[in-house]
């Protein structure tokens, strides 16, 4: 059997592991931070009608500039954004890849604050960009002093700020973002994939865009918007900074079907986001209950909770899986991560985890 070792793969990719969150058909999947509530049926019907109309023109290439989608995304984001300030791609992973292709590459570096989203390192290696990680403060928080010191020390071409951070859930203050944006010489990306789950009133990095042409704010429809399967991510930034991304994207990268589906979802954004408050409530319930059981949940501004105090994460993961509940081992010793699901899914998780709880209050 041929193995990778036998093939003329790039030296810098040898020995690397691909992104590999387990995909398993289980009754309660709480491992990849999706919105586990289904799309409302009336919205689904409208999306189907729009996709059906788009099918009639599939003999033609789609709008390469996805103009209608950019307008809809600008309207959704608010902050007086203009469509020229919007970029989109097949998931925010692809948006981030475009950024690394345009602003990173061989001889350049990207800085992140570990532990952070595992795709950052993979996107760096895929684009030949050096991936540098700096540490965080206690409880995985990231204050302005720590962040700015790392930017000064490493002087990267790109800084990736995950706000709130995956896999820790920790919110990132606007003060830290502003301090990094002002200290960095290169591009500063704020990945707001989970922004809609933040406490109401939390300022977005979008408020800092004015006068900062090297600041890019990335978002996704995969999380709060309950649209992970459609693959739509986007960003807001200066039109010139976005122009550079046209140099690296594939022509017609957003299919006519994707554009039609995303426009349908955005036309119903209130219904699509209707479950966000409920999910936030379940997240709080998970944190409170895990703390009561003797685990150590971290502060979360997202739709998931990282918790420590787990003696044997593998054993707990397996024990939950045996009950049809899939959560995530994220490689931090003594820790696991769980997505806040529906009320019933959350109940199933909490009842199952109580068996392995340090305090063993329930069984
Ligand atoms: C922090 C963060 N950014 C980006 C993404 C990518 O999401 P997508 O490509 O589905 O938009 C994820 C997905 O888990 C994430 O956690």
Tab-separated table of C-alpha atoms and ligand atoms in Angstrom:
chain	number	residue	atom	x	y	z
A	1	UNK	CA	0.000	0.000	0.000
A	2	UNK	CA	1.272	3.455	-0.900
A	3	UNK	CA	1.737	5.759	2.073
A	4	UNK	CA	2.330	9.504	2.213
A	5	UNK	CA	5.993	8.752	2.851
A	6	UNK	CA	6.258	7.317	-0.674
A	7	UNK	CA	4.868	10.434	-2.339
A	8	UNK	CA	6.612	13.674	-3.294
A	9	UNK	CA	4.594	15.728	-0.812
A	10	UNK	CA	5.975	19.122	0.291
A	11	UNK	CA	8.569	18.656	3.044
A	12	UNK	CA	6.794	21.101	5.341
A	13	UNK	CA	3.597	19.008	5.185
A	14	UNK	CA	5.268	15.694	6.072
A	15	UNK	CA	4.056	14.295	9.379
A	16	UNK	CA	1.202	16.799	9.741
A	17	UNK	CA	-2.262	15.690	10.842
A	18	UNK	CA	-5.367	16.949	9.013
A	19	UNK	CA	-8.281	18.612	10.813
A	20	UNK	CA	-10.177	15.702	12.272
A	21	UNK	CA	-13.093	16.410	14.591
A	22	UNK	CA	-14.810	12.992	14.778
A	23	UNK	CA	-17.984	12.791	12.678
A	24	UNK	CA	-20.254	10.146	14.139
A	25	UNK	CA	-23.976	9.525	13.865
A	26	UNK	CA	-25.027	9.855	17.511
A	27	UNK	CA	-28.298	11.043	19.053
A	28	UNK	CA	-26.612	13.972	20.866
A	29	UNK	CA	-23.745	15.586	18.891
A	30	UNK	CA	-22.202	18.379	20.975
A	31	UNK	CA	-18.658	18.318	19.612
A	32	UNK	CA	-18.250	20.965	16.890
A	33	UNK	CA	-20.121	23.964	18.291
A	34	UNK	CA	-22.956	23.925	15.798
A	35	UNK	CA	-26.365	25.410	16.524
A	36	UNK	CA	-28.171	22.139	17.211
A	37	UNK	CA	-31.638	23.617	16.587
A	38	UNK	CA	-32.967	22.888	13.102
A	39	UNK	CA	-33.786	25.668	10.620
A	40	UNK	CA	-37.444	26.785	11.000
A	41	UNK	CA	-39.534	25.014	8.372
A	42	UNK	CA	-41.025	28.180	6.830
A	43	UNK	CA	-37.503	29.554	6.333
A	44	UNK	CA	-36.382	26.252	4.833
A	45	UNK	CA	-39.209	26.484	2.274
A	46	UNK	CA	-38.145	29.979	1.225
A	47	UNK	CA	-34.520	28.867	0.896
A	48	UNK	CA	-35.602	25.905	-1.238
A	49	UNK	CA	-37.595	28.226	-3.539
A	50	UNK	CA	-34.560	30.493	-3.975
A	51	UNK	CA	-32.225	27.573	-4.624
A	52	UNK	CA	-34.727	26.140	-7.114
A	53	UNK	CA	-34.734	29.447	-9.011
A	54	UNK	CA	-30.929	29.481	-9.015
A	55	UNK	CA	-30.846	25.982	-10.482
A	56	UNK	CA	-32.487	27.310	-13.640
A	57	UNK	CA	-29.379	29.382	-14.343
A	58	UNK	CA	-26.702	26.865	-13.407
A	59	UNK	CA	-25.605	26.715	-17.061
A	60	UNK	CA	-23.968	30.105	-16.350
A	61	UNK	CA	-21.189	30.920	-13.880
A	62	UNK	CA	-22.423	32.638	-10.724
A	63	UNK	CA	-21.944	36.340	-9.902
A	64	UNK	CA	-18.205	36.321	-9.205
A	65	UNK	CA	-18.543	39.363	-6.960
A	66	UNK	CA	-21.583	37.950	-5.073
A	67	UNK	CA	-22.948	41.514	-5.043
A	68	UNK	CA	-26.409	40.758	-3.621
A	69	UNK	CA	-24.868	38.647	-0.864
A	70	UNK	CA	-22.392	41.364	0.064
A	71	UNK	CA	-25.219	43.877	0.361
A	72	UNK	CA	-27.250	41.477	2.523
A	73	UNK	CA	-24.232	40.758	4.763
A	74	UNK	CA	-23.457	44.481	5.112
A	75	UNK	CA	-27.084	45.115	6.103
A	76	UNK	CA	-26.992	42.248	8.584
A	77	UNK	CA	-23.789	43.505	10.235
A	78	UNK	CA	-24.954	47.135	10.436
A	79	UNK	CA	-22.332	49.650	11.617
A	80	UNK	CA	-22.966	51.563	8.347
A	81	UNK	CA	-20.877	49.055	6.445
A	82	UNK	CA	-20.753	49.305	2.681
A	83	UNK	CA	-20.861	46.168	0.450
A	84	UNK	CA	-17.326	47.074	-0.727
A	85	UNK	CA	-16.187	46.389	2.859
A	86	UNK	CA	-17.485	42.805	2.787
A	87	UNK	CA	-15.838	39.591	1.612
A	88	UNK	CA	-17.308	36.078	1.742
A	89	UNK	CA	-16.239	32.512	1.044
A	90	UNK	CA	-17.138	28.876	1.715
A	91	UNK	CA	-16.983	29.090	5.484
A	92	UNK	CA	-14.820	31.427	7.506
A	93	UNK	CA	-12.069	28.817	7.210
A	94	UNK	CA	-11.817	29.762	3.548
A	95	UNK	CA	-11.949	33.462	4.402
A	96	UNK	CA	-9.014	32.925	6.784
A	97	UNK	CA	-7.199	30.931	4.114
A	98	UNK	CA	-7.610	33.826	1.668
A	99	UNK	CA	-6.100	36.158	4.266
A	100	UNK	CA	-3.108	33.872	4.820
A	101	UNK	CA	-2.612	33.408	1.083
A	102	UNK	CA	-2.642	37.151	0.470
A	103	UNK	CA	-0.809	38.420	3.549
A	104	UNK	CA	1.175	35.381	4.746
A	105	UNK	CA	3.177	32.807	2.807
A	106	UNK	CA	6.818	31.699	2.810
A	107	UNK	CA	9.080	33.978	4.839
A	108	UNK	CA	6.108	35.455	6.715
A	109	UNK	CA	4.551	34.655	10.079
A	110	UNK	CA	1.187	34.531	11.810
A	111	UNK	CA	0.769	34.866	15.579
A	112	UNK	CA	-1.998	33.307	17.672
A	113	UNK	CA	-2.603	32.845	21.405
A	114	UNK	CA	-2.717	29.172	22.411
A	115	UNK	CA	-4.793	27.251	23.062
A	116	UNK	CA	-6.799	28.545	20.137
A	117	UNK	CA	-8.702	27.331	17.067
A	118	UNK	CA	-6.827	24.330	15.647
A	119	UNK	CA	-7.366	25.359	12.018
A	120	UNK	CA	-5.134	28.432	12.404
A	121	UNK	CA	-1.980	26.302	12.508
A	122	UNK	CA	-3.198	24.125	9.642
A	123	UNK	CA	-4.046	27.124	7.459
A	124	UNK	CA	-0.606	28.515	8.232
A	125	UNK	CA	1.123	25.294	7.211
A	126	UNK	CA	-1.024	24.972	4.079
A	127	UNK	CA	0.077	28.426	2.974
A	128	UNK	CA	3.726	28.042	4.048
A	129	UNK	CA	3.317	30.704	6.731
A	130	UNK	CA	5.238	30.317	9.994
A	131	UNK	CA	2.795	29.658	12.861
A	132	UNK	CA	3.872	31.274	16.125
A	133	UNK	CA	1.960	30.789	19.362
A	134	UNK	CA	2.143	32.955	22.456
A	135	UNK	CA	0.605	32.163	25.835
A	136	UNK	CA	-2.428	33.555	27.641
A	137	UNK	CA	-3.073	34.914	31.128
A	138	UNK	CA	-4.666	32.899	33.956
A	139	UNK	CA	-7.930	31.161	33.133
A	140	UNK	CA	-7.078	31.432	29.400
A	141	UNK	CA	-7.945	35.145	29.419
A	142	UNK	CA	-5.907	37.513	27.232
A	143	UNK	CA	-5.273	41.008	28.528
A	144	UNK	CA	-3.823	43.907	26.514
A	145	UNK	CA	-0.364	43.738	28.167
A	146	UNK	CA	0.176	40.038	27.439
A	147	UNK	CA	-1.129	40.342	23.878
A	148	UNK	CA	0.873	43.458	23.015
A	149	UNK	CA	4.072	42.024	24.542
A	150	UNK	CA	3.773	38.995	22.229
A	151	UNK	CA	3.136	41.209	19.191
A	152	UNK	CA	6.247	43.271	20.063
A	153	UNK	CA	8.356	40.158	20.654
A	154	UNK	CA	7.413	38.310	17.460
A	155	UNK	CA	6.553	41.187	15.112
A	156	UNK	CA	4.275	38.943	12.985
A	157	UNK	CA	2.856	39.716	9.546
A	158	UNK	CA	-0.592	38.582	10.709
A	159	UNK	CA	-2.139	38.403	14.190
A	160	UNK	CA	-5.132	36.126	14.735
A	161	UNK	CA	-7.368	37.104	17.648
A	162	UNK	CA	-10.181	34.672	18.331
A	163	UNK	CA	-13.002	36.555	20.066
A	164	UNK	CA	-14.442	34.687	21.882
A	165	UNK	CA	-11.711	32.091	21.764
A	166	UNK	CA	-12.189	28.499	20.691
A	167	UNK	CA	-11.674	26.039	22.435
A	168	UNK	CA	-11.668	27.980	25.711
A	169	UNK	CA	-14.808	30.096	25.151
A	170	UNK	CA	-13.089	33.074	26.778
A	171	UNK	CA	-14.340	36.477	25.629
A	172	UNK	CA	-11.738	38.978	24.427
A	173	UNK	CA	-12.102	42.574	25.546
A	174	UNK	CA	-12.314	45.372	23.017
A	175	UNK	CA	-9.375	46.960	24.905
A	176	UNK	CA	-7.142	43.995	24.024
A	177	UNK	CA	-8.255	44.076	20.384
A	178	UNK	CA	-7.664	47.816	20.123
A	179	UNK	CA	-4.239	47.558	21.782
A	180	UNK	CA	-3.157	44.793	19.387
A	181	UNK	CA	-4.530	46.630	16.352
A	182	UNK	CA	-2.518	49.691	17.363
A	183	UNK	CA	0.681	47.768	18.208
A	184	UNK	CA	0.829	45.434	15.203
A	185	UNK	CA	2.625	46.360	12.003
A	186	UNK	CA	0.746	43.770	9.904
A	187	UNK	CA	-2.764	42.500	9.408
A	188	UNK	CA	-4.894	41.924	12.526
A	189	UNK	CA	-7.742	39.468	12.114
A	190	UNK	CA	-10.460	39.276	14.742
A	191	UNK	CA	-12.285	35.971	14.346
A	192	UNK	CA	-15.781	36.635	15.681
A	193	UNK	CA	-17.205	33.230	14.681
A	194	UNK	CA	-19.175	33.068	17.950
A	195	UNK	CA	-19.892	36.769	18.381
A	196	UNK	CA	-23.696	36.452	18.387
A	197	UNK	CA	-23.479	34.393	21.598
A	198	UNK	CA	-21.652	37.153	23.517
A	199	UNK	CA	-23.423	38.951	26.332
A	200	UNK	CA	-25.831	41.530	24.868
A	201	UNK	CA	-24.076	44.903	24.668
A	202	UNK	CA	-20.604	43.417	24.035
A	203	UNK	CA	-18.874	45.691	21.499
A	204	UNK	CA	-17.761	44.037	18.262
A	205	UNK	CA	-14.368	44.684	16.677
A	206	UNK	CA	-16.460	46.143	13.836
A	207	UNK	CA	-16.596	49.302	15.954
A	208	UNK	CA	-12.815	49.665	15.510
A	209	UNK	CA	-12.700	49.391	11.700
A	210	UNK	CA	-12.872	53.106	10.966
A	211	UNK	CA	-9.368	54.409	10.257
A	212	UNK	CA	-7.715	50.973	10.636
A	213	UNK	CA	-7.186	49.569	7.120
A	214	UNK	CA	-5.186	46.565	8.400
A	215	UNK	CA	-7.956	45.326	10.700
A	216	UNK	CA	-10.216	42.534	9.401
A	217	UNK	CA	-13.214	41.129	11.281
A	218	UNK	CA	-14.307	37.653	10.303
A	219	UNK	CA	-17.718	36.087	10.985
A	220	UNK	CA	-19.566	32.942	9.962
A	221	UNK	CA	-23.096	31.715	9.306
A	222	UNK	CA	-22.070	28.293	10.688
A	223	UNK	CA	-22.687	28.925	14.366
A	224	UNK	CA	-25.478	31.169	15.699
A	225	UNK	CA	-27.024	31.314	12.216
A	226	UNK	CA	-27.586	27.527	12.149
A	227	UNK	CA	-26.159	27.259	8.632
A	228	UNK	CA	-22.974	25.195	9.051
A	229	UNK	CA	-23.844	22.812	6.226
A	230	UNK	CA	-24.207	25.630	3.694
A	231	UNK	CA	-20.580	26.792	4.202
A	232	UNK	CA	-20.770	30.573	4.329
A	233	UNK	CA	-18.249	32.757	6.151
A	234	UNK	CA	-17.524	36.422	5.637
A	235	UNK	CA	-15.478	39.348	6.801
A	236	UNK	CA	-15.601	43.107	7.059
A	237	UNK	CA	-12.636	45.384	6.473
A	238	UNK	CA	-11.197	48.121	4.363
A	239	UNK	CA	-12.087	47.823	0.622
A	240	UNK	CA	-8.381	47.885	-0.310
A	241	UNK	CA	-7.522	45.126	2.157
A	242	UNK	CA	-10.365	43.092	0.694
A	243	UNK	CA	-9.214	43.794	-2.857
A	244	UNK	CA	-6.042	41.811	-2.125
A	245	UNK	CA	-8.157	38.722	-1.447
A	246	UNK	CA	-9.356	38.743	-5.077
A	247	UNK	CA	-5.789	37.897	-6.074
A	248	UNK	CA	-5.920	34.538	-4.330
A	249	UNK	CA	-9.537	33.356	-4.464
A	250	UNK	CA	-10.574	30.908	-7.145
A	251	UNK	CA	-12.827	32.470	-9.748
A	252	UNK	CA	-16.528	31.957	-8.938
A	253	UNK	CA	-15.638	30.463	-5.571
A	254	UNK	CA	-19.146	30.984	-4.172
A	255	UNK	CA	-21.587	28.830	-6.136
A	256	UNK	CA	-24.934	30.196	-7.282
A	257	UNK	CA	-26.591	27.687	-4.929
A	258	UNK	CA	-24.573	28.891	-1.949
A	259	UNK	CA	-25.338	32.526	-2.753
A	260	UNK	CA	-29.077	31.812	-3.147
A	261	UNK	CA	-29.235	29.793	0.074
A	262	UNK	CA	-27.319	32.422	2.059
A	263	UNK	CA	-29.558	35.201	0.748
A	264	UNK	CA	-32.588	33.181	1.809
A	265	UNK	CA	-31.215	32.676	5.312
A	266	UNK	CA	-30.244	36.345	5.657
A	267	UNK	CA	-33.744	37.414	4.578
A	268	UNK	CA	-34.946	35.601	7.713
A	269	UNK	CA	-32.124	36.482	10.083
A	270	UNK	CA	-34.452	37.113	13.037
A	271	UNK	CA	-35.964	33.619	12.738
A	272	UNK	CA	-32.556	32.033	12.110
A	273	UNK	CA	-31.137	33.662	15.244
A	274	UNK	CA	-34.232	33.097	17.359
A	275	UNK	CA	-32.622	30.342	19.420
A	276	UNK	CA	-29.502	32.300	20.417
A	277	UNK	CA	-30.934	33.481	23.778
A	278	UNK	CA	-32.063	29.960	24.552
A	279	UNK	CA	-28.603	28.563	23.696
A	280	UNK	CA	-26.957	31.177	25.900
A	281	UNK	CA	-29.276	30.046	28.698
A	282	UNK	CA	-28.237	26.421	28.196
A	283	UNK	CA	-24.571	27.476	28.224
A	284	UNK	CA	-25.091	29.152	31.611
A	285	UNK	CA	-26.909	26.078	32.850
A	286	UNK	CA	-23.962	23.878	31.803
A	287	UNK	CA	-21.442	26.174	33.514
A	288	UNK	CA	-23.455	26.380	36.739
A	289	UNK	CA	-24.100	22.659	36.884
A	290	UNK	CA	-20.507	21.660	36.033
A	291	UNK	CA	-19.244	23.961	38.797
A	292	UNK	CA	-21.732	22.432	41.233
A	293	UNK	CA	-20.483	18.964	40.270
A	294	UNK	CA	-16.912	19.994	41.109
A	295	UNK	CA	-15.538	20.589	37.599
A	296	UNK	CA	-13.881	23.837	36.585
A	297	UNK	CA	-15.812	25.563	33.780
A	298	UNK	CA	-14.185	28.628	32.171
A	299	UNK	CA	-15.923	31.928	31.441
A	300	UNK	CA	-17.642	31.582	28.055
A	301	UNK	CA	-18.982	34.134	25.588
A	302	UNK	CA	-19.732	31.454	23.024
A	303	UNK	CA	-22.097	28.498	22.584
A	304	UNK	CA	-19.783	26.032	24.306
A	305	UNK	CA	-18.063	25.487	27.623
A	306	UNK	CA	-14.521	24.291	28.314
A	307	UNK	CA	-14.158	22.604	31.656
A	308	UNK	CA	-11.212	21.298	33.646
A	309	UNK	CA	-10.931	19.036	36.656
A	310	UNK	CA	-11.490	15.904	34.563
A	311	UNK	CA	-9.219	13.123	35.861
A	312	UNK	CA	-9.366	10.996	32.727
A	313	UNK	CA	-10.815	12.937	29.751
A	314	UNK	CA	-10.594	9.906	27.419
A	315	UNK	CA	-12.572	7.723	29.827
A	316	UNK	CA	-15.253	10.400	30.309
A	317	UNK	CA	-15.446	11.004	26.551
A	318	UNK	CA	-15.930	7.256	25.961
A	319	UNK	CA	-18.433	6.913	28.754
A	320	UNK	CA	-20.552	9.739	27.296
A	321	UNK	CA	-20.222	8.292	23.794
A	322	UNK	CA	-21.521	4.969	25.059
A	323	UNK	CA	-24.677	6.896	26.038
A	324	UNK	CA	-24.918	8.463	22.572
A	325	UNK	CA	-23.418	11.821	23.556
A	326	UNK	CA	-20.456	13.119	21.564
A	327	UNK	CA	-18.363	15.926	23.087
A	328	UNK	CA	-14.793	17.037	22.328
A	329	UNK	CA	-11.349	16.193	23.609
A	330	UNK	CA	-9.333	19.230	22.680
A	331	UNK	CA	-5.896	18.082	23.778
A	332	UNK	CA	-5.645	20.120	26.984
A	333	UNK	CA	-4.819	17.649	29.770
A	334	UNK	CA	-7.668	17.289	32.274
A	335	UNK	CA	-10.127	19.223	30.087
A	336	UNK	CA	-13.115	18.603	27.815
A	337	UNK	CA	-15.331	20.896	25.747
A	338	UNK	CA	-19.077	20.656	25.203
A	339	UNK	CA	-21.445	22.587	22.942
A	340	UNK	CA	-24.631	24.040	24.451
A	341	UNK	CA	-27.433	22.230	22.632
A	342	UNK	CA	-31.181	22.168	23.033
A	343	UNK	CA	-32.590	21.905	26.542
A	344	UNK	CA	-33.078	18.140	26.106
A	345	UNK	CA	-29.544	17.621	24.753
A	346	UNK	CA	-28.094	19.649	27.607
A	347	UNK	CA	-30.058	17.601	30.121
A	348	UNK	CA	-28.784	14.370	28.563
A	349	UNK	CA	-25.191	15.639	28.798
A	350	UNK	CA	-25.506	16.873	32.383
A	351	UNK	CA	-27.115	13.646	33.575
A	352	UNK	CA	-24.406	11.576	31.909
A	353	UNK	CA	-21.449	13.669	33.125
A	354	UNK	CA	-22.735	13.656	36.707
A	355	UNK	CA	-21.647	10.008	36.918
A	356	UNK	CA	-17.982	11.009	36.454
A	357	UNK	CA	-18.176	14.207	38.504
A	358	UNK	CA	-15.544	14.900	41.157
A	359	UNK	CA	-18.295	15.618	43.710
A	360	UNK	CA	-20.629	12.888	42.407
A	361	UNK	CA	-23.738	14.751	43.532
A	362	UNK	CA	-25.976	12.829	41.141
A	363	UNK	CA	-25.632	9.427	39.548
B	1	LIG	C1	-13.051	30.191	15.999
B	1	LIG	C2	-13.555	29.597	14.731
B	1	LIG	N1	-13.332	30.249	13.587
B	1	LIG	C3	-13.747	29.759	12.419
B	1	LIG	C4	-14.415	28.553	12.355
B	1	LIG	C5	-14.766	28.027	10.999
B	1	LIG	O1	-16.097	27.987	10.770
B	1	LIG	P1	-16.686	27.911	9.300
B	1	LIG	O2	-15.594	27.569	8.338
B	1	LIG	O3	-17.725	26.860	9.386
B	1	LIG	O4	-17.229	29.291	9.031
B	1	LIG	C6	-14.674	27.833	13.518
B	1	LIG	C7	-15.373	26.533	13.473
B	1	LIG	O5	-15.450	25.788	14.397
B	1	LIG	C8	-14.217	28.366	14.737
B	1	LIG	O6	-14.401	27.723	15.893
